[in-house]
mmCIF file with all atom_site columns, C-alpha atoms in Angstrom:
data_model
loop_
_atom_site.group_PDB
_atom_site.id
_atom_site.type_symbol
_atom_site.label_atom_id
_atom_site.label_alt_id
_atom_site.label_comp_id
_atom_site.label_asym_id
_atom_site.label_entity_id
_atom_site.label_seq_id
_atom_site.pdbx_PDB_ins_code
_atom_site.Cartn_x
_atom_site.Cartn_y
_atom_site.Cartn_z
_atom_site.occupancy
_atom_site.B_iso_or_equiv
_atom_site.pdbx_formal_charge
_atom_site.auth_seq_id
_atom_site.auth_comp_id
_atom_site.auth_asym_id
_atom_site.auth_atom_id
_atom_site.pdbx_PDB_model_num
ATOM 1   C CA . UNK A 1 1   ? 84.114  -9.994  -5.738  1.00 0.00 ? 1097 UNK A CA 1
ATOM 2   C CA . UNK A 1 2   ? 81.669  -9.320  -8.476  1.00 0.00 ? 1098 UNK A CA 1
ATOM 3   C CA . UNK A 1 3   ? 83.352  -7.862  -11.587 1.00 0.00 ? 1099 UNK A CA 1
ATOM 4   C CA . UNK A 1 4   ? 81.606  -5.646  -14.049 1.00 0.00 ? 1100 UNK A CA 1
ATOM 5   C CA . UNK A 1 5   ? 80.785  -7.305  -17.243 1.00 0.00 ? 1101 UNK A CA 1
ATOM 6   C CA . UNK A 1 6   ? 82.478  -5.467  -19.999 1.00 0.00 ? 1102 UNK A CA 1
ATOM 7   C CA . UNK A 1 7   ? 81.067  -6.700  -23.219 1.00 0.00 ? 1103 UNK A CA 1
ATOM 8   C CA . UNK A 1 8   ? 84.194  -7.453  -25.202 1.00 0.00 ? 1104 UNK A CA 1
ATOM 9   C CA . UNK A 1 9   ? 84.670  -10.396 -27.481 1.00 0.00 ? 1105 UNK A CA 1
ATOM 10  C CA . UNK A 1 10  ? 88.330  -10.766 -28.095 1.00 0.00 ? 1106 UNK A CA 1
ATOM 11  C CA . UNK A 1 11  ? 89.398  -11.669 -31.547 1.00 0.00 ? 1107 UNK A CA 1
ATOM 12  C CA . UNK A 1 12  ? 92.778  -12.913 -32.799 1.00 0.00 ? 1108 UNK A CA 1
ATOM 13  C CA . UNK A 1 13  ? 94.479  -9.716  -33.748 1.00 0.00 ? 1109 UNK A CA 1
ATOM 14  C CA . UNK A 1 14  ? 94.822  -9.983  -37.491 1.00 0.00 ? 1110 UNK A CA 1
ATOM 15  C CA . UNK A 1 15  ? 93.579  -7.595  -40.125 1.00 0.00 ? 1111 UNK A CA 1
ATOM 16  C CA . UNK A 1 16  ? 91.088  -10.166 -41.198 1.00 0.00 ? 1112 UNK A CA 1
ATOM 17  C CA . UNK A 1 17  ? 89.451  -10.542 -37.842 1.00 0.00 ? 1113 UNK A CA 1
ATOM 18  C CA . UNK A 1 18  ? 86.705  -8.187  -36.466 1.00 0.00 ? 1114 UNK A CA 1
ATOM 19  C CA . UNK A 1 19  ? 85.803  -7.100  -33.103 1.00 0.00 ? 1115 UNK A CA 1
ATOM 20  C CA . UNK A 1 20  ? 82.151  -8.052  -31.978 1.00 0.00 ? 1116 UNK A CA 1
ATOM 21  C CA . UNK A 1 21  ? 80.472  -6.115  -29.395 1.00 0.00 ? 1117 UNK A CA 1
ATOM 22  C CA . UNK A 1 22  ? 77.267  -6.954  -27.418 1.00 0.00 ? 1118 UNK A CA 1
ATOM 23  C CA . UNK A 1 23  ? 74.856  -4.129  -27.402 1.00 0.00 ? 1119 UNK A CA 1
ATOM 24  C CA . UNK A 1 24  ? 75.450  -1.924  -24.252 1.00 0.00 ? 1120 UNK A CA 1
ATOM 25  C CA . UNK A 1 25  ? 73.712  1.232   -23.052 1.00 0.00 ? 1121 UNK A CA 1
ATOM 26  C CA . UNK A 1 26  ? 73.704  3.762   -20.276 1.00 0.00 ? 1122 UNK A CA 1
ATOM 27  C CA . UNK A 1 27  ? 71.123  1.756   -18.291 1.00 0.00 ? 1123 UNK A CA 1
ATOM 28  C CA . UNK A 1 28  ? 73.010  -1.562  -18.682 1.00 0.00 ? 1124 UNK A CA 1
ATOM 29  C CA . UNK A 1 29  ? 76.131  0.496   -17.400 1.00 0.00 ? 1125 UNK A CA 1
ATOM 30  C CA . UNK A 1 30  ? 74.048  1.892   -14.445 1.00 0.00 ? 1126 UNK A CA 1
ATOM 31  C CA . UNK A 1 31  ? 73.033  -1.707  -13.403 1.00 0.00 ? 1127 UNK A CA 1
ATOM 32  C CA . UNK A 1 32  ? 76.545  -3.057  -13.790 1.00 0.00 ? 1128 UNK A CA 1
ATOM 33  C CA . UNK A 1 33  ? 77.956  -0.225  -11.631 1.00 0.00 ? 1129 UNK A CA 1
ATOM 34  C CA . UNK A 1 34  ? 75.240  -0.788  -9.095  1.00 0.00 ? 1130 UNK A CA 1
ATOM 35  C CA . UNK A 1 35  ? 75.704  -4.457  -8.936  1.00 0.00 ? 1131 UNK A CA 1
ATOM 36  C CA . UNK A 1 36  ? 79.515  -4.012  -8.555  1.00 0.00 ? 1132 UNK A CA 1
ATOM 37  C CA . UNK A 1 37  ? 81.294  -4.382  -5.144  1.00 0.00 ? 1133 UNK A CA 1
ATOM 38  C CA . UNK A 1 38  ? 83.128  -1.163  -6.230  1.00 0.00 ? 1134 UNK A CA 1
ATOM 39  C CA . UNK A 1 39  ? 81.758  2.235   -5.422  1.00 0.00 ? 1135 UNK A CA 1
ATOM 40  C CA . UNK A 1 40  ? 80.827  4.604   -8.513  1.00 0.00 ? 1136 UNK A CA 1
ATOM 41  C CA . UNK A 1 41  ? 79.754  8.080   -9.040  1.00 0.00 ? 1137 UNK A CA 1
ATOM 42  C CA . UNK A 1 42  ? 77.564  8.908   -12.208 1.00 0.00 ? 1138 UNK A CA 1
ATOM 43  C CA . UNK A 1 43  ? 78.429  12.286  -13.615 1.00 0.00 ? 1139 UNK A CA 1
ATOM 44  C CA . UNK A 1 44  ? 77.314  14.238  -16.688 1.00 0.00 ? 1140 UNK A CA 1
ATOM 45  C CA . UNK A 1 45  ? 79.566  17.010  -18.023 1.00 0.00 ? 1141 UNK A CA 1
ATOM 46  C CA . UNK A 1 46  ? 82.357  18.061  -20.295 1.00 0.00 ? 1142 UNK A CA 1
ATOM 47  C CA . UNK A 1 47  ? 85.333  15.678  -20.420 1.00 0.00 ? 1143 UNK A CA 1
ATOM 48  C CA . UNK A 1 48  ? 88.813  17.122  -21.071 1.00 0.00 ? 1144 UNK A CA 1
ATOM 49  C CA . UNK A 1 49  ? 92.075  15.300  -21.696 1.00 0.00 ? 1145 UNK A CA 1
ATOM 50  C CA . UNK A 1 50  ? 95.125  15.336  -23.971 1.00 0.00 ? 1146 UNK A CA 1
ATOM 51  C CA . UNK A 1 51  ? 94.056  13.511  -27.136 1.00 0.00 ? 1147 UNK A CA 1
ATOM 52  C CA . UNK A 1 52  ? 97.594  12.954  -28.082 1.00 0.00 ? 1148 UNK A CA 1
ATOM 53  C CA . UNK A 1 53  ? 97.778  10.483  -25.249 1.00 0.00 ? 1149 UNK A CA 1
ATOM 54  C CA . UNK A 1 54  ? 95.171  8.163   -26.763 1.00 0.00 ? 1150 UNK A CA 1
ATOM 55  C CA . UNK A 1 55  ? 96.611  4.860   -28.007 1.00 0.00 ? 1151 UNK A CA 1
ATOM 56  C CA . UNK A 1 56  ? 97.433  4.771   -31.738 1.00 0.00 ? 1152 UNK A CA 1
ATOM 57  C CA . UNK A 1 57  ? 97.448  1.410   -33.478 1.00 0.00 ? 1153 UNK A CA 1
ATOM 58  C CA . UNK A 1 58  ? 100.271 0.706   -35.976 1.00 0.00 ? 1154 UNK A CA 1
ATOM 59  C CA . UNK A 1 59  ? 98.352  -2.021  -38.100 1.00 0.00 ? 1155 UNK A CA 1
ATOM 60  C CA . UNK A 1 60  ? 101.751 -3.467  -39.138 1.00 0.00 ? 1156 UNK A CA 1
ATOM 61  C CA . UNK A 1 61  ? 102.701 -4.230  -35.528 1.00 0.00 ? 1157 UNK A CA 1
ATOM 62  C CA . UNK A 1 62  ? 99.350  -4.816  -33.846 1.00 0.00 ? 1158 UNK A CA 1
ATOM 63  C CA . UNK A 1 63  ? 101.090 -6.926  -31.224 1.00 0.00 ? 1159 UNK A CA 1
ATOM 64  C CA . UNK A 1 64  ? 102.564 -3.853  -29.620 1.00 0.00 ? 1160 UNK A CA 1
ATOM 65  C CA . UNK A 1 65  ? 99.169  -2.349  -28.664 1.00 0.00 ? 1161 UNK A CA 1
ATOM 66  C CA . UNK A 1 66  ? 98.957  -2.321  -24.876 1.00 0.00 ? 1162 UNK A CA 1
ATOM 67  C CA . UNK A 1 67  ? 95.709  -3.411  -23.290 1.00 0.00 ? 1163 UNK A CA 1
ATOM 68  C CA . UNK A 1 68  ? 95.597  -0.709  -20.749 1.00 0.00 ? 1164 UNK A CA 1
ATOM 69  C CA . UNK A 1 69  ? 96.461  2.861   -21.571 1.00 0.00 ? 1165 UNK A CA 1
ATOM 70  C CA . UNK A 1 70  ? 96.289  5.288   -18.576 1.00 0.00 ? 1166 UNK A CA 1
ATOM 71  C CA . UNK A 1 71  ? 96.001  9.158   -19.006 1.00 0.00 ? 1167 UNK A CA 1
ATOM 72  C CA . UNK A 1 72  ? 94.580  11.897  -16.828 1.00 0.00 ? 1168 UNK A CA 1
ATOM 73  C CA . UNK A 1 73  ? 91.613  14.065  -17.601 1.00 0.00 ? 1169 UNK A CA 1
ATOM 74  C CA . UNK A 1 74  ? 89.025  16.250  -15.842 1.00 0.00 ? 1170 UNK A CA 1
ATOM 75  C CA . UNK A 1 75  ? 85.254  16.061  -15.862 1.00 0.00 ? 1171 UNK A CA 1
ATOM 76  C CA . UNK A 1 76  ? 83.313  19.381  -15.327 1.00 0.00 ? 1172 UNK A CA 1
ATOM 77  C CA . UNK A 1 77  ? 79.674  18.890  -14.700 1.00 0.00 ? 1173 UNK A CA 1
ATOM 78  C CA . UNK A 1 78  ? 77.214  17.466  -12.184 1.00 0.00 ? 1174 UNK A CA 1
ATOM 79  C CA . UNK A 1 79  ? 77.010  14.199  -10.385 1.00 0.00 ? 1175 UNK A CA 1
ATOM 80  C CA . UNK A 1 80  ? 73.735  12.248  -10.172 1.00 0.00 ? 1176 UNK A CA 1
ATOM 81  C CA . UNK A 1 81  ? 71.726  12.440  -6.976  1.00 0.00 ? 1177 UNK A CA 1
ATOM 82  C CA . UNK A 1 82  ? 68.041  11.199  -6.267  1.00 0.00 ? 1178 UNK A CA 1
ATOM 83  C CA . UNK A 1 83  ? 67.012  14.554  -7.506  1.00 0.00 ? 1179 UNK A CA 1
ATOM 84  C CA . UNK A 1 84  ? 68.859  14.208  -10.909 1.00 0.00 ? 1180 UNK A CA 1
ATOM 85  C CA . UNK A 1 85  ? 72.025  15.636  -12.013 1.00 0.00 ? 1181 UNK A CA 1
ATOM 86  C CA . UNK A 1 86  ? 72.158  18.335  -9.341  1.00 0.00 ? 1182 UNK A CA 1
ATOM 87  C CA . UNK A 1 87  ? 75.491  18.075  -7.426  1.00 0.00 ? 1183 UNK A CA 1
ATOM 88  C CA . UNK A 1 88  ? 78.425  20.073  -8.790  1.00 0.00 ? 1184 UNK A CA 1
ATOM 89  C CA . UNK A 1 89  ? 81.166  17.661  -9.938  1.00 0.00 ? 1185 UNK A CA 1
ATOM 90  C CA . UNK A 1 90  ? 84.460  19.208  -11.023 1.00 0.00 ? 1186 UNK A CA 1
ATOM 91  C CA . UNK A 1 91  ? 87.258  16.608  -10.666 1.00 0.00 ? 1187 UNK A CA 1
ATOM 92  C CA . UNK A 1 92  ? 90.513  15.377  -12.085 1.00 0.00 ? 1188 UNK A CA 1
ATOM 93  C CA . UNK A 1 93  ? 90.298  11.812  -12.964 1.00 0.00 ? 1189 UNK A CA 1
ATOM 94  C CA . UNK A 1 94  ? 92.181  9.001   -14.304 1.00 0.00 ? 1190 UNK A CA 1
ATOM 95  C CA . UNK A 1 95  ? 91.219  7.221   -17.685 1.00 0.00 ? 1191 UNK A CA 1
ATOM 96  C CA . UNK A 1 96  ? 91.911  3.858   -18.762 1.00 0.00 ? 1192 UNK A CA 1
ATOM 97  C CA . UNK A 1 97  ? 91.529  3.458   -22.444 1.00 0.00 ? 1193 UNK A CA 1
ATOM 98  C CA . UNK A 1 98  ? 91.496  -0.134  -23.066 1.00 0.00 ? 1194 UNK A CA 1
ATOM 99  C CA . UNK A 1 99  ? 92.412  -1.993  -26.262 1.00 0.00 ? 1195 UNK A CA 1
ATOM 100 C CA . UNK A 1 100 ? 91.513  -5.460  -27.370 1.00 0.00 ? 1196 UNK A CA 1
ATOM 101 C CA . UNK A 1 101 ? 94.115  -6.413  -29.756 1.00 0.00 ? 1197 UNK A CA 1
ATOM 102 C CA . UNK A 1 102 ? 94.165  -3.582  -32.372 1.00 0.00 ? 1198 UNK A CA 1
ATOM 103 C CA . UNK A 1 103 ? 90.851  -2.218  -31.404 1.00 0.00 ? 1199 UNK A CA 1
ATOM 104 C CA . UNK A 1 104 ? 90.904  0.610   -28.908 1.00 0.00 ? 1200 UNK A CA 1
ATOM 105 C CA . UNK A 1 105 ? 88.373  2.752   -27.212 1.00 0.00 ? 1201 UNK A CA 1
ATOM 106 C CA . UNK A 1 106 ? 87.780  6.340   -28.517 1.00 0.00 ? 1202 UNK A CA 1
ATOM 107 C CA . UNK A 1 107 ? 87.029  9.378   -26.542 1.00 0.00 ? 1203 UNK A CA 1
ATOM 108 C CA . UNK A 1 108 ? 86.706  13.035  -27.676 1.00 0.00 ? 1204 UNK A CA 1
ATOM 109 C CA . UNK A 1 109 ? 88.294  15.813  -25.801 1.00 0.00 ? 1205 UNK A CA 1
ATOM 110 C CA . UNK A 1 110 ? 85.887  18.673  -24.972 1.00 0.00 ? 1206 UNK A CA 1
ATOM 111 C CA . UNK A 1 111 ? 82.760  16.560  -25.642 1.00 0.00 ? 1207 UNK A CA 1
ATOM 112 C CA . UNK A 1 112 ? 79.747  16.082  -23.333 1.00 0.00 ? 1208 UNK A CA 1
ATOM 113 C CA . UNK A 1 113 ? 79.651  12.759  -21.614 1.00 0.00 ? 1209 UNK A CA 1
ATOM 114 C CA . UNK A 1 114 ? 77.697  10.693  -19.163 1.00 0.00 ? 1210 UNK A CA 1
ATOM 115 C CA . UNK A 1 115 ? 80.321  8.715   -17.300 1.00 0.00 ? 1211 UNK A CA 1
ATOM 116 C CA . UNK A 1 116 ? 80.516  6.111   -14.592 1.00 0.00 ? 1212 UNK A CA 1
ATOM 117 C CA . UNK A 1 117 ? 83.504  6.847   -12.496 1.00 0.00 ? 1213 UNK A CA 1
ATOM 118 C CA . UNK A 1 118 ? 84.927  4.098   -10.212 1.00 0.00 ? 1214 UNK A CA 1
ATOM 119 C CA . UNK A 1 119 ? 86.093  5.399   -6.840  1.00 0.00 ? 1215 UNK A CA 1
ATOM 120 C CA . UNK A 1 120 ? 89.670  4.254   -6.464  1.00 0.00 ? 1216 UNK A CA 1
ATOM 121 C CA . UNK A 1 121 ? 91.492  5.465   -3.276  1.00 0.00 ? 1217 UNK A CA 1
ATOM 122 C CA . UNK A 1 122 ? 91.081  9.255   -3.100  1.00 0.00 ? 1218 UNK A CA 1
ATOM 123 C CA . UNK A 1 123 ? 90.359  9.484   -6.954  1.00 0.00 ? 1219 UNK A CA 1
ATOM 124 C CA . UNK A 1 124 ? 88.175  8.412   -9.791  1.00 0.00 ? 1220 UNK A CA 1
ATOM 125 C CA . UNK A 1 125 ? 88.846  6.092   -12.719 1.00 0.00 ? 1221 UNK A CA 1
ATOM 126 C CA . UNK A 1 126 ? 86.910  6.198   -16.092 1.00 0.00 ? 1222 UNK A CA 1
ATOM 127 C CA . UNK A 1 127 ? 87.299  2.898   -17.853 1.00 0.00 ? 1223 UNK A CA 1
ATOM 128 C CA . UNK A 1 128 ? 86.446  2.719   -21.521 1.00 0.00 ? 1224 UNK A CA 1
ATOM 129 C CA . UNK A 1 129 ? 86.917  -0.215  -23.931 1.00 0.00 ? 1225 UNK A CA 1
ATOM 130 C CA . UNK A 1 130 ? 86.485  -0.860  -27.745 1.00 0.00 ? 1226 UNK A CA 1
ATOM 131 C CA . UNK A 1 131 ? 82.795  -1.512  -27.073 1.00 0.00 ? 1227 UNK A CA 1
ATOM 132 C CA . UNK A 1 132 ? 82.132  1.641   -25.230 1.00 0.00 ? 1228 UNK A CA 1
ATOM 133 C CA . UNK A 1 133 ? 82.583  0.878   -21.519 1.00 0.00 ? 1229 UNK A CA 1
ATOM 134 C CA . UNK A 1 134 ? 81.403  3.595   -18.930 1.00 0.00 ? 1230 UNK A CA 1
ATOM 135 C CA . UNK A 1 135 ? 81.430  6.695   -21.133 1.00 0.00 ? 1231 UNK A CA 1
ATOM 136 C CA . UNK A 1 136 ? 78.397  7.725   -23.253 1.00 0.00 ? 1232 UNK A CA 1
ATOM 137 C CA . UNK A 1 137 ? 78.961  10.781  -25.538 1.00 0.00 ? 1233 UNK A CA 1
ATOM 138 C CA . UNK A 1 138 ? 76.353  13.408  -26.087 1.00 0.00 ? 1234 UNK A CA 1
ATOM 139 C CA . UNK A 1 139 ? 73.587  11.732  -23.959 1.00 0.00 ? 1235 UNK A CA 1
ATOM 140 C CA . UNK A 1 140 ? 70.159  13.241  -24.621 1.00 0.00 ? 1236 UNK A CA 1
ATOM 141 C CA . UNK A 1 141 ? 67.696  14.450  -22.079 1.00 0.00 ? 1237 UNK A CA 1
ATOM 142 C CA . UNK A 1 142 ? 65.753  11.077  -22.348 1.00 0.00 ? 1238 UNK A CA 1
ATOM 143 C CA . UNK A 1 143 ? 68.739  8.957   -21.416 1.00 0.00 ? 1239 UNK A CA 1
ATOM 144 C CA . UNK A 1 144 ? 69.549  11.276  -18.486 1.00 0.00 ? 1240 UNK A CA 1
ATOM 145 C CA . UNK A 1 145 ? 66.055  11.015  -17.356 1.00 0.00 ? 1241 UNK A CA 1
ATOM 146 C CA . UNK A 1 146 ? 66.150  7.138   -17.530 1.00 0.00 ? 1242 UNK A CA 1
ATOM 147 C CA . UNK A 1 147 ? 69.507  7.197   -15.488 1.00 0.00 ? 1243 UNK A CA 1
ATOM 148 C CA . UNK A 1 148 ? 67.869  9.458   -12.867 1.00 0.00 ? 1244 UNK A CA 1
ATOM 149 C CA . UNK A 1 149 ? 64.883  7.007   -12.737 1.00 0.00 ? 1245 UNK A CA 1
ATOM 150 C CA . UNK A 1 150 ? 67.231  4.170   -11.975 1.00 0.00 ? 1246 UNK A CA 1
ATOM 151 C CA . UNK A 1 151 ? 68.786  5.894   -8.936  1.00 0.00 ? 1247 UNK A CA 1
ATOM 152 C CA . UNK A 1 152 ? 65.220  6.668   -7.768  1.00 0.00 ? 1248 UNK A CA 1
ATOM 153 C CA . UNK A 1 153 ? 64.375  2.926   -7.887  1.00 0.00 ? 1249 UNK A CA 1
ATOM 154 C CA . UNK A 1 154 ? 62.070  3.327   -10.798 1.00 0.00 ? 1250 UNK A CA 1
ATOM 155 C CA . UNK A 1 155 ? 61.981  1.392   -14.038 1.00 0.00 ? 1251 UNK A CA 1
ATOM 156 C CA . UNK A 1 156 ? 65.688  0.627   -15.020 1.00 0.00 ? 1252 UNK A CA 1
ATOM 157 C CA . UNK A 1 157 ? 65.404  -1.599  -18.121 1.00 0.00 ? 1253 UNK A CA 1
ATOM 158 C CA . UNK A 1 158 ? 68.681  -1.921  -20.055 1.00 0.00 ? 1254 UNK A CA 1
ATOM 159 C CA . UNK A 1 159 ? 66.588  -3.279  -23.122 1.00 0.00 ? 1255 UNK A CA 1
ATOM 160 C CA . UNK A 1 160 ? 65.464  0.131   -23.815 1.00 0.00 ? 1256 UNK A CA 1
ATOM 161 C CA . UNK A 1 161 ? 66.387  1.001   -27.404 1.00 0.00 ? 1257 UNK A CA 1
ATOM 162 C CA . UNK A 1 162 ? 69.164  3.566   -27.091 1.00 0.00 ? 1258 UNK A CA 1
ATOM 163 C CA . UNK A 1 163 ? 72.925  3.969   -26.333 1.00 0.00 ? 1259 UNK A CA 1
#
């Protein structure tokens, strides 16, 4: 089974260390999802969840930060089809906010996101990590057009300069 490459470089969790992330964008995420043995849905819309459930780092006790932090949320928008973001997609989802040592992913409640949702059983899972993962906040029309081009089999180059 091919696993998605999530660009995390783990560092020793001390205040003197830093997290180093490889550049990652919505096209690289599309390619990773397409290459995965897992099924994914690409959606664009408003993400809602309880921000109080996001992990909080106590820098004096960094070792207590859990690597996986699950919460529930909802995406209200459209799923990607060959014609673009045209299929209504309103679903409750699970979210895994991952941490690498004291560095945790961040999300914003009520924000506009382009997300890659892994199909898990009857539900969907959004995985985000300190380097971004499968959520891209405030995607512009250019990014959405490039992702649509990918599903249409057109140019899908992750080296294009955008997030």
